[in-house]
Coordinates of C-alpha atoms in Angstrom, one line a residue:
M293 CA 39.5 -3.4 -36.8
I294 CA 43.0 -1.8 -37.4
C295 CA 46.1 -3.8 -37.9
L296 CA 49.5 -2.2 -38.5
K297 CA 52.6 -4.2 -39.5
K298 CA 56.1 -3.7 -40.9
Y299 CA 57.3 -6.1 -43.5
R300 CA 59.3 -6.5 -46.7
G301 CA 61.7 -3.7 -46.0
N302 CA 59.9 -0.3 -45.9
R303 CA 56.4 -1.6 -46.5
A304 CA 53.7 -1.3 -43.9
G305 CA 50.2 -2.8 -43.9
V306 CA 47.0 -1.4 -42.4
C307 CA 43.8 -3.2 -41.8
T308 CA 40.8 -1.0 -40.8
G309 CA 37.2 -1.9 -40.0
D310 CA 34.0 -0.7 -38.4
A311 CA 31.4 -2.8 -36.6
A312 CA 28.5 -1.2 -34.7
T313 CA 25.0 -0.3 -35.8
E314 CA 22.2 -2.8 -35.6
D315 CA 20.9 -2.4 -39.2
A316 CA 24.3 -1.5 -40.6
R317 CA 27.3 -3.7 -41.5
K318 CA 30.7 -4.4 -40.2
W319 CA 33.7 -4.4 -42.5
V320 CA 37.4 -4.8 -42.8
H321 CA 39.9 -3.2 -45.1
V322 CA 43.6 -4.3 -45.6
F323 CA 46.0 -1.9 -47.3
C324 CA 49.8 -2.0 -47.9
F325 CA 51.9 1.2 -48.0
D326 CA 55.5 2.0 -48.8
K327 CA 57.6 4.4 -46.8
K328 CA 56.1 7.4 -48.8
L329 CA 52.6 6.2 -47.8
D330 CA 51.8 5.2 -51.4
L331 CA 49.5 2.2 -51.8
I332 CA 51.1 -1.1 -52.9
P333 CA 48.9 -3.8 -54.4
I334 CA 47.8 -6.8 -52.4
G335 CA 47.8 -9.5 -55.1
K336 CA 46.0 -8.0 -58.0
E337 CA 44.1 -5.4 -56.0
L338 CA 45.0 -2.2 -54.1
E339 CA 43.1 -3.4 -51.0
L340 CA 41.2 -6.3 -49.4
F341 CA 37.7 -5.3 -48.5
V342 CA 35.2 -7.6 -46.8
Q343 CA 31.9 -6.6 -45.3
K344 CA 29.2 -8.5 -43.4
K345 CA 25.8 -7.7 -41.9
P346 CA 24.6 -7.0 -39.3
G347 CA 26.7 -4.8 -36.9
L348 CA 27.7 -5.7 -33.4
S349 CA 24.8 -3.9 -31.7
S350 CA 22.3 -6.3 -33.2
F351 CA 23.8 -8.9 -30.7
A352 CA 23.0 -6.8 -27.7
K353 CA 21.6 -9.8 -25.8
D354 CA 24.5 -12.1 -26.7
P355 CA 28.0 -10.6 -26.4
K356 CA 29.7 -13.8 -27.4
A357 CA 27.7 -14.0 -30.6
A358 CA 28.7 -10.4 -31.3
A359 CA 32.4 -11.3 -31.0
D360 CA 32.0 -14.5 -33.0
S361 CA 30.4 -12.5 -35.9
L362 CA 33.8 -11.0 -36.4
L363 CA 35.5 -14.3 -37.0
E364 CA 35.0 -14.3 -40.8
L365 CA 36.4 -10.8 -41.1
L366 CA 39.4 -11.6 -38.8
E367 CA 40.2 -14.7 -40.9
K368 CA 40.2 -12.7 -44.1
A369 CA 42.5 -10.0 -42.6
E370 CA 44.9 -12.7 -41.3
A371 CA 45.0 -14.3 -44.7
A372 CA 46.3 -11.0 -46.1
V373 CA 49.2 -10.8 -43.7
P374 CA 52.2 -13.1 -44.0
R375 CA 52.0 -15.9 -41.4
E376 CA 55.4 -15.2 -40.0
L377 CA 54.5 -11.6 -39.2
Q378 CA 51.0 -12.1 -37.8
H379 CA 52.1 -12.3 -34.2
D380 CA 53.8 -8.9 -34.5
T381 CA 50.8 -7.3 -36.2
P382 CA 48.7 -5.2 -33.7
V383 CA 44.9 -5.4 -34.2
R384 CA 42.5 -2.7 -33.1
V385 CA 38.8 -2.8 -33.1
G386 CA 36.8 0.5 -33.2
A387 CA 33.0 0.3 -32.7
T388 CA 30.9 3.3 -33.6
A389 CA 27.5 4.9 -33.0
G390 CA 25.3 1.8 -32.7
L391 CA 27.3 0.4 -29.8
R392 CA 27.5 3.8 -28.1
Q393 CA 23.7 3.9 -28.0
L394 CA 23.2 0.5 -26.2
D395 CA 22.0 0.7 -22.6
G396 CA 23.9 -0.1 -19.4
D397 CA 27.0 -2.2 -19.5
T398 CA 26.0 -3.9 -22.8
P399 CA 28.7 -2.1 -24.8
D400 CA 31.4 -3.1 -22.3
R401 CA 30.3 -6.7 -22.3
I402 CA 30.4 -6.9 -26.1
L403 CA 33.9 -5.2 -26.2
Q404 CA 35.2 -7.7 -23.6
A405 CA 33.9 -10.6 -25.7
V406 CA 35.8 -9.2 -28.7
R407 CA 38.9 -8.8 -26.6
D408 CA 38.6 -12.5 -25.5
L409 CA 38.1 -13.5 -29.1
L410 CA 41.3 -11.7 -30.3
K411 CA 43.3 -13.1 -27.4
N412 CA 42.2 -16.7 -27.6
R413 CA 41.4 -17.3 -31.3
G414 CA 43.2 -14.5 -33.2
T415 CA 46.8 -14.6 -34.4
F416 CA 47.3 -10.8 -34.3
K417 CA 48.8 -8.9 -31.4
S418 CA 46.1 -7.4 -29.2
K419 CA 45.8 -5.3 -26.0
T420 CA 42.8 -4.5 -23.8
D421 CA 42.7 -0.8 -24.7
W422 CA 43.0 -1.5 -28.4
V423 CA 39.3 -2.6 -28.4
T424 CA 37.2 0.4 -27.8
V425 CA 34.2 2.6 -28.9
L426 CA 35.2 5.5 -31.1
D427 CA 33.6 8.8 -30.4
G428 CA 31.9 10.7 -33.2
N429 CA 34.8 13.2 -33.5
Q430 CA 37.3 10.4 -34.1
E431 CA 35.1 9.0 -36.8
G432 CA 34.9 12.3 -38.5
A433 CA 38.6 13.0 -38.3
Y434 CA 39.5 9.5 -39.7
Q435 CA 37.1 10.0 -42.5
W436 CA 38.6 13.4 -43.4
V437 CA 42.1 12.0 -43.3
T438 CA 41.2 9.0 -45.5
I439 CA 39.4 10.9 -48.2
N440 CA 42.0 13.7 -48.5
Y441 CA 44.8 11.1 -48.5
L442 CA 43.1 9.3 -51.4
L443 CA 42.7 12.6 -53.3
G444 CA 46.4 13.5 -52.8
N445 CA 45.5 16.6 -50.7
L446 CA 47.5 15.9 -47.6
G447 CA 50.5 18.1 -47.3
K448 CA 48.9 20.9 -49.2
E449 CA 47.4 24.2 -47.9
Y450 CA 44.1 23.7 -46.2
P451 CA 42.1 25.4 -49.0
S452 CA 43.1 22.5 -51.3
T453 CA 41.4 19.9 -49.0
V454 CA 37.8 18.8 -49.1
G455 CA 35.2 18.5 -46.3
V456 CA 33.3 15.3 -45.4
V457 CA 29.8 14.7 -44.2
D458 CA 29.4 11.1 -43.1
L459 CA 26.0 9.4 -42.4
G460 CA 26.4 6.2 -40.4
G461 CA 23.8 3.9 -39.1
G462 CA 23.4 5.9 -35.8
S463 CA 25.1 9.3 -36.2
V464 CA 26.3 12.0 -38.5
Q465 CA 29.8 13.5 -38.5
M466 CA 31.1 16.5 -40.4
A467 CA 34.8 17.4 -40.8
Y468 CA 36.7 20.1 -42.7
A469 CA 39.9 22.2 -42.4
I470 CA 39.6 25.8 -41.2
S471 CA 41.9 28.7 -41.0
D472 CA 43.9 29.7 -37.9
A473 CA 41.7 32.7 -37.4
D474 CA 38.5 30.6 -37.4
A475 CA 40.1 28.0 -35.1
A476 CA 40.8 30.8 -32.6
K477 CA 37.1 31.6 -32.6
A478 CA 35.9 28.1 -31.6
P479 CA 33.5 28.3 -28.7
R480 CA 34.5 26.7 -25.4
L481 CA 32.5 23.6 -24.6
S482 CA 31.6 22.3 -21.1
D483 CA 33.7 19.7 -19.4
G484 CA 33.4 16.3 -20.9
E485 CA 32.6 17.5 -24.4
N486 CA 34.9 17.2 -27.3
T487 CA 36.5 20.3 -28.7
Y488 CA 35.3 21.6 -32.0
V489 CA 38.8 21.9 -33.5
Q490 CA 41.6 19.3 -33.5
E491 CA 45.2 20.1 -34.5
M492 CA 46.6 17.5 -36.9
Y493 CA 50.0 17.3 -38.4
L494 CA 50.0 15.4 -41.7
K495 CA 52.8 15.1 -44.2
G496 CA 54.6 18.1 -42.7
R497 CA 51.7 20.4 -42.5
K498 CA 49.5 21.6 -39.7
Y499 CA 45.7 21.4 -40.1
N500 CA 43.0 22.9 -37.9
L501 CA 40.3 20.3 -38.4
Y502 CA 36.7 21.3 -37.5
V503 CA 35.1 18.0 -36.6
H504 CA 31.9 17.5 -34.7
R505 CA 29.4 14.7 -34.2
I506 CA 26.1 16.4 -35.1
P507 CA 23.4 15.6 -32.5
C508 CA 20.9 14.4 -35.1
P509 CA 19.8 11.0 -36.5
G510 CA 21.9 8.5 -38.3
K511 CA 20.4 6.3 -41.0
C512 CA 18.5 4.0 -38.7
E513 CA 17.3 6.9 -36.5
I514 CA 16.0 8.5 -39.7
I515 CA 13.5 5.7 -40.1
D516 CA 12.5 6.1 -36.5
M517 CA 12.0 9.8 -37.1
V518 CA 10.1 9.0 -40.3
L519 CA 7.6 6.8 -38.6
T520 CA 7.1 9.4 -35.8
L521 CA 6.9 12.6 -37.9
M522 CA 6.7 11.7 -41.6
D523 CA 3.4 10.0 -42.0
P524 CA 2.5 12.6 -44.6
L525 CA 4.8 10.8 -47.1
I526 CA 3.4 7.3 -46.7
F527 CA 1.0 6.5 -49.5
S528 CA -1.2 3.5 -48.8
T529 CA 1.4 1.4 -47.0
Q530 CA 0.4 -0.8 -44.1
G531 CA 2.9 -2.4 -41.9
S532 CA 5.6 -1.9 -39.2
Y533 CA 9.3 -1.3 -38.8
K534 CA 11.5 -2.6 -35.9
Y535 CA 14.6 -0.8 -34.6
G536 CA 16.3 -0.8 -31.3
G537 CA 13.9 -3.4 -30.0
V538 CA 10.9 -1.1 -30.6
E539 CA 8.3 -1.8 -33.3
Y540 CA 6.8 1.3 -35.0
D541 CA 3.6 1.6 -36.9
A542 CA 4.2 2.2 -40.6
S543 CA 0.7 2.8 -41.8
A544 CA -0.5 5.6 -44.0
V545 CA -2.6 8.5 -42.7
S546 CA -6.2 8.7 -44.1
S547 CA -5.5 12.1 -45.7
G548 CA -2.9 10.6 -48.0
S549 CA 0.7 11.7 -48.8
S550 CA 2.1 15.2 -48.9
L551 CA 5.6 16.1 -50.0
N552 CA 5.5 19.5 -48.5
A553 CA 4.2 18.2 -45.2
C554 CA 7.0 15.6 -45.2
R555 CA 9.6 18.2 -45.8
E556 CA 8.3 20.3 -43.0
A557 CA 8.4 17.2 -40.7
A558 CA 12.1 16.7 -41.7
N559 CA 12.9 20.3 -41.0
K560 CA 11.2 20.0 -37.6
A561 CA 13.1 16.8 -36.7
L562 CA 16.4 18.5 -37.7
K563 CA 15.6 21.6 -35.7
I564 CA 16.6 23.8 -38.6
D565 CA 14.5 26.8 -37.6
E566 CA 15.5 26.8 -33.9
T567 CA 17.3 30.0 -32.8
T568 CA 19.3 28.7 -29.8
C569 CA 22.6 29.8 -31.1
T570 CA 24.8 31.4 -28.5
H571 CA 27.7 32.3 -30.8
M572 CA 28.3 33.4 -34.4
K573 CA 27.7 31.0 -37.3
C574 CA 25.6 28.2 -36.1
T575 CA 24.0 25.4 -38.0
F576 CA 21.1 24.4 -35.9
G577 CA 20.3 23.8 -32.2
G578 CA 23.3 25.9 -31.1
V579 CA 26.0 23.9 -32.9
W580 CA 28.9 26.0 -34.1
N581 CA 29.5 25.4 -37.8
G582 CA 33.3 26.0 -37.9
G583 CA 33.0 29.3 -39.7
G584 CA 32.9 27.9 -43.2
G585 CA 35.7 28.9 -45.6
D586 CA 37.8 27.3 -48.3
G587 CA 38.1 23.9 -46.6
Q588 CA 34.4 23.5 -46.9
K589 CA 33.9 24.7 -50.4
N590 CA 33.9 21.1 -51.7
L591 CA 32.1 18.5 -49.7
F592 CA 32.1 14.7 -50.0
V593 CA 29.2 12.8 -48.6
A594 CA 29.8 9.3 -47.5
S595 CA 28.3 6.0 -46.2
F596 CA 24.5 5.9 -46.3
F597 CA 24.4 9.1 -48.3
F598 CA 26.2 7.2 -51.1
D599 CA 24.1 4.0 -50.6
R600 CA 20.9 5.9 -51.1
A601 CA 22.1 8.0 -54.0
A602 CA 23.2 4.8 -55.7
E603 CA 19.6 3.5 -55.5
V604 CA 18.2 6.7 -57.2
K605 CA 18.1 7.5 -60.9
E606 CA 15.9 9.5 -63.2
V607 CA 12.7 7.7 -64.1
S608 CA 9.5 8.7 -65.9
F609 CA 6.6 9.8 -63.8
L610 CA 4.5 6.7 -64.6
D611 CA 7.4 4.4 -63.7
A612 CA 7.9 6.3 -60.4
R613 CA 4.2 6.0 -59.6
K614 CA 4.2 2.3 -60.2
S615 CA 7.0 1.7 -57.7
S616 CA 6.4 4.4 -55.2
T617 CA 4.4 2.4 -52.8
N618 CA 7.4 0.1 -52.3
L619 CA 9.9 2.9 -51.8
W620 CA 8.5 5.2 -49.2
F621 CA 11.3 4.5 -46.8
L622 CA 13.8 5.5 -49.4
L623 CA 11.8 8.6 -50.3
S624 CA 11.5 9.7 -46.7
Q625 CA 15.3 9.3 -46.3
L626 CA 15.9 11.3 -49.5
I627 CA 13.8 14.2 -48.1
Y628 CA 15.8 14.0 -44.9
F629 CA 19.1 14.1 -46.9
F630 CA 18.0 17.1 -48.9
A631 CA 16.9 19.0 -45.8
S632 CA 20.2 18.2 -43.9
L633 CA 22.6 18.8 -46.8
V634 CA 21.0 22.0 -48.2
H635 CA 19.7 23.6 -45.1
K636 CA 21.6 22.1 -42.2
Y637 CA 25.2 21.4 -43.2
S638 CA 25.8 23.6 -46.3
Y639 CA 25.6 26.9 -44.5
L640 CA 24.6 28.3 -47.9
R641 CA 21.1 28.8 -49.2
V642 CA 20.6 27.2 -52.5
E643 CA 17.8 27.8 -54.9
N644 CA 17.1 24.2 -56.0
A645 CA 18.1 20.6 -55.8
A646 CA 20.3 20.9 -59.0
A647 CA 22.4 23.6 -57.3
A648 CA 22.8 21.5 -54.3
S649 CA 23.9 18.4 -56.3
N650 CA 26.7 20.5 -57.8
R651 CA 28.1 21.2 -54.4
Y652 CA 28.5 17.6 -53.2
S653 CA 30.5 14.6 -54.3
F654 CA 29.8 11.0 -53.2
V655 CA 32.4 8.6 -52.0

């Protein structure tokens, strides 16, 4: 949900949101900027942030219920905008990976229900084409702009910017600025595919932004992958996991757990060792990596990368052993994260996990 408004002289407000994946969440942000794009407080805070679970795709069989689930967020956003300006404030809704993956006309029916909600019950200005599904490259680009804005990097030379790896509920995006020389080397993609490089002009400076939706699992697909390929990590757990309307067995194999076997399964699922690259500097499965360079020397990892990292801390071996049987989903995802960040996205071979942790920041 994105609302833009002009008020109080040179101030402008922005409300942003995301609502898509079944096991993820939908959220809304409201910001206020001055003419220099510096943040202005809303009350005692710099922002209004509200989130709610689940995402829109969990209402695949009931589009109206999907739209109605946004009401609370919409009301919070409206409360942050002066009443006399609400009718001039445009609202935009951008759904992401979870909605992209629904079958048939389900995404269109959900989006239409959201449009009807905004038209009939909302006070913001809305248009049909303002409610849409964002593609992965748009997600990555918006994430890159947001983080570099908050860090004060926009307007500087591209080596002063940071890259972003974002793990959502159903997809992974990577974005970072590259040189003119590397941008000129970008492979040509077939019709209907998004280009690897976008030109962006921000605060008077041009950036060549490498941004690509990596064709690999998001957080929810990781669990699917875990249940299909990572049985070696499960200890003595018995049960099941449901995602996308499919129930998966989550029972341990008779031979017991194996960290190495689990890591090998993660590498296999990520296609790390595949050699299908048709051009220089690929990551995996033939995906061009952008060429690397200074814009990628510092990476921020976001969304579910952060959520899982926040759940992990150093513990004694005995404490870890006591709780391990209840955390196998988390452990499986951490192994996936290590494999993807170290071997798949970093484009550098690191010797150990400590070296990898020094290369990434969490947002």
